[in-house]
XYZ file of C-alpha atoms in Angstrom:
436
model
C 162.147 134.737 22.488
C 165.041 134.667 24.821
C 163.506 137.451 26.778
C 160.371 135.360 27.194
C 162.283 132.505 28.514
C 164.288 134.825 30.752
C 160.948 136.139 32.182
C 159.399 132.620 32.397
C 162.451 131.285 34.271
C 162.294 134.366 36.703
C 158.697 133.756 37.325
C 159.275 130.121 38.159
C 162.132 130.840 40.427
C 160.348 133.677 42.076
C 157.123 131.400 42.516
C 159.564 128.533 44.062
C 161.113 131.125 46.356
C 157.564 132.305 47.742
C 156.466 128.671 48.072
C 159.560 127.917 49.808
C 159.051 130.953 52.142
C 155.386 129.942 52.837
C 156.382 126.302 53.478
C 159.105 127.441 55.814
C 156.785 129.973 57.787
C 154.382 127.115 58.247
C 156.994 124.839 59.217
C 158.088 127.211 61.873
C 154.472 127.452 62.979
C 153.883 123.694 63.335
C 157.173 123.540 65.034
C 156.109 126.045 67.510
C 152.552 124.296 68.013
C 154.368 121.004 68.684
C 156.813 122.621 71.177
C 153.808 124.147 72.978
C 151.876 121.047 73.001
C 154.939 119.169 74.108
C 155.305 121.761 77.111
C 151.612 120.999 77.666
C 152.221 117.297 77.666
C 155.298 117.477 79.928
C 153.530 119.723 82.455
C 150.506 117.484 82.560
C 152.774 114.392 83.095
C 154.593 116.163 85.708
C 151.237 117.276 87.459
C 150.059 113.557 87.265
C 153.189 112.406 88.744
C 153.149 114.852 91.718
C 149.480 114.297 92.241
C 149.980 110.483 92.195
C 152.768 110.730 94.671
C 150.602 112.928 96.999
C 147.964 110.609 96.587
C 150.028 107.636 97.669
C 151.880 109.557 100.343
C 149.501 111.665 101.841
C 145.794 111.508 100.694
C 145.169 107.776 101.081
C 146.906 107.355 104.454
C 144.667 110.228 105.803
C 141.719 108.900 104.328
C 142.489 105.465 105.941
C 143.017 107.446 109.345
C 139.835 109.200 108.792
C 137.869 106.010 108.712
C 138.430 105.394 112.525
C 139.007 109.044 113.457
C 136.454 111.625 112.351
C 138.833 114.449 113.515
C 141.363 113.683 110.658
C 140.844 115.895 107.634
C 141.688 114.414 104.216
C 144.045 116.707 101.951
C 142.748 117.885 98.579
C 144.823 117.784 95.279
C 147.917 119.942 95.137
C 146.626 121.635 91.941
C 143.422 122.949 90.439
C 142.619 119.688 88.659
C 139.016 120.963 88.065
C 140.771 123.478 85.629
C 143.716 121.631 84.361
C 142.624 118.105 84.216
C 139.205 117.489 84.943
C 139.297 114.006 83.686
C 142.264 113.164 85.763
C 140.777 114.585 88.828
C 137.811 112.396 88.354
C 139.891 109.427 87.788
C 141.689 110.260 91.190
C 138.309 110.694 93.125
C 137.361 107.340 91.745
C 140.405 105.710 93.043
C 139.851 107.441 96.462
C 136.088 106.097 96.571
C 137.368 102.589 95.814
C 140.048 102.614 98.467
C 137.743 103.906 100.911
C 135.159 101.265 100.294
C 137.627 98.454 100.159
C 139.426 99.759 103.359
C 135.861 100.205 105.323
C 134.877 96.596 104.423
C 138.453 95.155 105.317
C 138.124 97.142 108.655
C 134.779 95.977 109.445
C 135.523 92.268 108.689
C 138.468 92.588 110.881
C 136.769 94.262 113.841
C 133.949 91.501 113.568
C 136.491 88.795 113.604
C 138.355 90.345 116.521
C 135.204 90.736 118.404
C 134.090 87.265 117.839
C 137.198 85.901 119.110
C 137.272 88.098 122.165
C 133.638 87.394 122.964
C 134.242 83.605 122.972
C 137.471 84.066 124.999
C 135.672 86.117 127.615
C 132.862 83.696 128.065
C 135.420 81.152 128.932
C 137.081 83.420 131.380
C 133.426 84.328 132.900
C 132.801 80.695 133.146
C 135.939 80.032 135.043
C 135.416 83.027 137.436
C 131.872 81.800 138.052
C 133.236 78.353 139.077
C 135.868 80.032 141.129
C 133.212 82.194 142.807
C 131.338 78.962 143.903
C 134.206 77.459 145.274
C 135.248 80.427 147.195
C 131.619 80.889 148.414
C 131.792 77.027 149.571
C 135.109 77.601 151.204
C 133.826 80.670 153.125
C 130.877 78.550 154.494
C 133.040 75.799 155.685
C 135.648 78.030 157.433
C 135.634 80.459 160.354
C 139.332 80.871 160.957
C 139.976 84.710 160.827
C 143.255 84.368 158.675
C 141.539 81.843 156.315
C 138.641 84.123 155.896
C 140.786 87.178 155.391
C 142.643 85.299 152.586
C 139.312 83.864 151.027
C 137.712 87.631 150.832
C 140.695 88.941 149.291
C 140.569 86.076 146.527
C 136.750 86.659 146.468
C 137.370 90.427 145.686
C 140.026 89.621 143.197
C 137.671 87.303 141.399
C 135.046 89.837 141.271
C 137.425 92.183 139.706
C 138.554 89.533 136.860
C 134.752 88.666 136.290
C 133.983 92.297 135.759
C 136.730 93.103 133.337
C 135.868 89.796 131.267
C 132.125 90.906 131.466
C 132.931 94.658 130.269
C 134.986 93.165 127.275
C 132.327 90.870 126.314
C 129.734 93.646 126.442
C 132.049 95.801 124.147
C 132.186 92.822 121.759
C 128.380 92.623 121.338
C 127.463 90.370 124.095
C 124.682 90.951 126.732
C 125.667 91.676 130.622
C 124.436 88.389 131.816
C 122.240 86.910 134.369
C 118.831 88.792 135.118
C 118.451 89.826 138.589
C 115.587 91.011 140.833
C 115.103 94.707 141.337
C 117.670 96.248 143.731
C 117.687 99.600 145.844
C 120.070 102.245 144.394
C 122.173 101.858 147.378
C 122.630 98.088 146.939
C 123.352 98.917 143.181
C 126.030 101.222 143.931
C 127.570 98.995 146.801
C 127.342 96.098 144.191
C 129.363 98.347 141.806
C 131.801 99.250 144.368
C 132.572 95.790 145.566
C 133.923 95.058 141.929
C 136.819 97.548 141.947
C 140.038 97.535 143.552
C 140.116 100.723 145.554
C 136.456 100.026 147.059
C 137.526 101.545 150.361
C 137.819 104.982 148.805
C 134.296 105.219 147.671
C 132.151 107.381 149.931
C 128.365 107.046 149.346
C 126.134 109.717 150.287
C 122.287 109.549 150.696
C 119.932 106.635 150.572
C 117.102 107.346 148.019
C 113.671 105.599 148.209
C 114.137 104.045 144.728
C 115.064 100.851 143.024
C 116.370 99.940 139.580
C 114.013 97.320 137.697
C 115.355 93.921 137.178
C 116.356 94.211 133.659
C 118.568 97.128 134.175
C 120.149 96.249 137.360
C 123.207 94.361 136.021
C 123.886 97.037 133.136
C 123.648 99.892 135.742
C 126.123 97.898 138.191
C 128.566 97.429 135.550
C 128.354 101.002 134.144
C 128.885 102.260 137.786
C 131.676 99.987 138.361
C 133.498 101.336 135.323
C 133.046 104.716 136.131
C 134.000 104.236 139.878
C 137.185 102.410 138.865
C 138.119 105.219 136.174
C 137.463 107.744 139.015
C 139.707 105.839 141.589
C 142.457 105.212 139.269
C 142.736 108.590 137.843
C 142.897 110.211 141.424
C 145.377 110.234 144.219
C 145.446 107.192 146.588
C 144.773 109.367 149.535
C 141.430 110.988 148.092
C 137.993 109.747 148.257
C 135.520 109.236 145.416
C 132.127 110.759 146.370
C 128.813 109.113 145.041
C 125.446 111.203 145.737
C 121.820 110.850 144.180
C 119.761 113.426 143.109
C 116.002 112.804 142.424
C 114.610 114.948 139.495
C 111.089 115.015 138.139
C 111.714 112.314 135.455
C 114.215 110.083 137.159
C 117.152 110.009 139.465
C 120.968 111.130 138.758
C 123.850 109.394 140.214
C 126.850 111.755 140.490
C 130.514 110.486 140.942
C 133.061 113.006 141.850
C 136.868 112.563 142.037
C 139.718 114.754 142.996
C 141.949 113.768 140.207
C 143.267 115.574 137.117
C 140.549 117.152 135.088
C 139.920 116.417 131.417
C 140.710 118.965 128.650
C 138.282 119.906 125.895
C 139.512 117.265 123.416
C 139.355 114.423 126.136
C 135.917 115.688 126.912
C 134.734 115.404 123.340
C 136.204 112.063 122.778
C 134.438 110.687 125.968
C 131.155 112.293 125.099
C 131.239 110.373 121.738
C 131.891 107.096 123.330
C 129.196 107.734 126.028
C 126.503 108.545 123.501
C 126.696 105.070 122.303
C 126.042 106.364 118.694
C 129.539 105.867 117.415
C 130.957 102.139 116.478
C 133.781 101.373 119.020
C 136.911 100.046 117.267
C 138.538 97.735 119.749
C 141.883 98.301 117.883
C 141.836 102.010 119.033
C 141.354 101.460 122.658
C 144.925 102.184 123.743
C 147.488 99.946 125.281
C 146.486 98.827 127.752
C 142.821 99.169 126.530
C 140.643 101.729 128.190
C 137.062 100.333 127.986
C 135.359 102.159 130.546
C 133.665 104.910 128.716
C 133.006 102.705 125.591
C 131.270 100.053 127.808
C 129.198 102.554 129.494
C 128.103 104.011 126.349
C 126.976 100.695 124.827
C 125.077 99.743 127.984
C 123.484 103.111 128.022
C 122.332 103.062 124.389
C 120.912 99.498 124.713
C 118.944 100.273 128.057
C 117.739 103.644 127.821
C 119.835 105.589 130.483
C 122.388 108.270 129.867
C 126.030 108.919 131.085
C 127.927 112.029 130.880
C 131.206 113.616 132.159
C 132.528 117.048 132.604
C 135.197 118.820 134.600
C 132.930 120.741 137.068
C 133.574 118.441 139.888
C 133.841 120.300 143.313
C 136.930 118.536 144.147
C 138.816 119.665 141.055
C 138.616 116.503 139.058
C 136.103 114.876 136.775
C 132.314 114.557 137.520
C 130.594 111.567 135.811
C 126.682 111.545 135.969
C 124.523 108.419 135.359
C 121.069 109.489 134.715
C 118.185 106.788 135.225
C 114.644 107.674 133.680
C 111.498 107.046 135.441
C 111.094 103.822 133.060
C 114.045 102.073 134.941
C 112.992 102.806 138.239
C 110.648 101.240 140.895
C 109.891 101.047 144.549
C 112.402 99.563 146.805
C 111.698 95.956 147.179
C 110.831 94.685 150.724
C 113.195 91.633 150.819
C 115.154 89.777 153.601
C 118.619 89.109 151.869
C 121.621 87.292 153.031
C 122.859 90.195 155.093
C 120.167 89.697 157.523
C 120.771 86.042 158.026
C 124.149 86.983 159.312
C 123.487 86.349 163.134
C 123.083 82.930 162.630
C 126.629 82.769 161.327
C 127.735 84.462 164.665
C 125.933 82.128 166.806
C 128.237 79.148 165.846
C 130.293 77.849 168.746
C 133.981 77.292 168.044
C 135.011 76.154 171.883
C 137.655 73.503 171.903
C 136.332 70.094 172.457
C 139.298 68.459 174.158
C 141.703 71.348 175.138
C 144.342 70.507 172.492
C 145.950 73.174 170.682
C 147.730 73.786 167.464
C 151.568 74.122 166.706
C 151.170 77.990 166.980
C 149.454 77.652 170.370
C 145.634 78.305 169.246
C 143.149 75.831 170.490
C 141.723 73.265 167.832
C 138.067 73.874 167.133
C 135.097 71.751 166.657
C 132.078 73.526 165.437
C 128.898 72.727 167.262
C 125.560 74.556 167.050
C 124.454 76.824 169.954
C 120.715 76.096 170.822
C 118.582 78.893 172.381
C 119.478 78.801 176.017
C 116.221 78.077 178.172
C 114.740 80.345 180.533
C 116.351 80.350 183.862
C 114.272 78.931 186.774
C 113.645 81.229 189.794
C 116.587 81.958 191.818
C 119.020 81.022 189.041
C 121.088 83.414 186.945
C 119.291 84.702 183.865
C 121.036 84.155 180.429
C 123.558 86.775 179.713
C 124.562 87.200 183.427
C 128.289 87.826 184.360
C 130.422 84.548 183.653
C 130.867 82.498 186.766
C 133.636 80.413 185.402
C 131.667 77.449 184.620
C 131.631 78.313 180.830
C 134.766 79.388 178.845
C 134.784 83.091 177.766
C 134.378 84.081 174.319
C 137.687 84.454 172.391
C 138.437 87.646 170.191
C 139.358 85.040 167.516
C 135.893 83.575 167.128
C 134.379 87.109 167.347
C 136.749 88.252 164.366
C 135.759 85.253 162.432
C 132.141 85.747 162.877
C 132.640 89.550 162.013
C 134.531 88.707 158.916
C 131.788 86.229 157.787
C 129.154 88.898 158.357
C 131.059 91.342 156.519
C 131.373 88.762 153.588
C 127.827 87.964 153.430
C 126.743 91.650 153.694
C 129.013 92.575 150.828
C 127.987 89.514 148.867
C 124.416 90.521 149.219
C 125.170 93.728 147.211
C 127.374 92.661 144.781
C 126.028 91.481 141.375
C 127.640 88.121 140.464
C 129.176 87.940 137.150
C 127.850 84.970 135.417
C 129.287 83.952 131.943
C 127.065 84.492 128.981
C 127.486 80.655 128.141
C 126.597 79.853 131.767
C 128.723 77.783 134.114
C 128.433 74.851 136.479
C 125.561 75.774 138.950
C 124.716 78.959 137.344
C 121.696 79.935 135.281
C 122.510 82.431 132.551
C 119.705 84.572 130.861
C 120.423 87.382 128.266
C 119.195 90.671 129.098
C 117.699 91.880 125.880
C 115.546 95.067 125.742
C-alpha cells in the first residue's frame, strides 16, 4: 500500500514537473515573440518618426517649390514603405496630395488677388500718363523755344517709357494692350517701339519691307518689340548698337533683333523659351527683384494674337538674337496715308521775328509768332522770292531754325509712336479692348 502511494506521489510530482517545464518553454516562446513584436513596433515607430520628419523638412517644401518651378524634383520616402508599411505610405501620399491641392489653391487665389490689384493700379498710372501726354503735346504746340522744346521732348520720352512699363504690367496681369490703331507699316511699328525705350539712339534699323501690320495687332507687336529692344539694350554695352532687320518668308515676316551683349546659357534659354511660348502660367511673385517682365509679356501677347517670339545665342555679334515672326494673317499692304510727319513744313513756316526789337535778360530777342503767307510772284524787274537778302528783311536766326527742326523731329517721332492709352480711358482719349 505504501509502495502504491509512493508510486502515485512520484507520478504526480513528475507530471507537475513536466507541466511546469512545458509552461516554462511556452512562456519563453511567448516572451521571445513579444520581444520580437516590440522590436518590430519600435522599428516601425522609428521609421514613421523619420519619415514624418523627412516629410516636414524636405518633401513638403520641395512639393511647394515644385508648384511654381517645374524643374524641382520632389524627394521620395527614406525607406521602402511599399514593403515595410504600405498603409503608412498610402497615408503619407494622402497628406502630400492634400497639401499640394491646398497650396495650389492658395497660390492661385494670391496670384489672382495680386494681379487684380496691380491691374487696377496700372490703369490709374496709364490714365495719368495719358493725361500727361496730352498736356505735353499741347505745350509742344505752343512753344518754339529750342530749350523748351528740348526739355519737353525729354519729358515726352520719359512719359512714353512710364506708359510702356505700366502697359506691360497690366497686360501681364490679364489686361488688354489698349487702343486699337490703324494698320501701320513694319518700319513705323519698329520705330514706334524704339521710341518707348531709354536707349533709342542705339537701335539701328535696316531695310524697309513693303508690308504692314493689321490694326488689331499693331499695339501688341509694338509693345512686344519695345520689351525685346529694351532687354537687348540693357544687357549690352552702352557703346554698342542693337541691330533690327526684316526677313520675308513664304508665310510671313520675321523681325530679328541682335545685340552684342552677354549670351544666355542653356538654362536661361530654356526658361526664356517657356515664358515666350505663352503656354505656362506666369507667377508675378517669381519675376525677380526688380521684376523682369519682358519675356513674360512678349509670351502673353504672342499667345493671344497669333505670332511667335523666340530667342537664341546665335547673334553674329556674340550676344542674343530675338526673332518675332508675324504670320501672313497679321500682315497687310502698306497703307497710303499722310501722317503728322508730312505736315511738319507748316510748323517750320512760322515766323518768330521780333516785333519791337526788345530782348530778354539773356540777350535773346523777344518773339511774337505770326503766320507767314505765301509770297506773291515778283513783278517783272523785281527780285524773285528767295533771292539774296538785300537787308530789307532780317535774316533767319539759328534759334528759330533749331526750334523748327526740333518740332519736326518731335512730330515725326510721334507719328511712329504708339500712344499708350489706359484700359479705363483717360480724358480726351478713347480706349478700346483689342480682343481676338
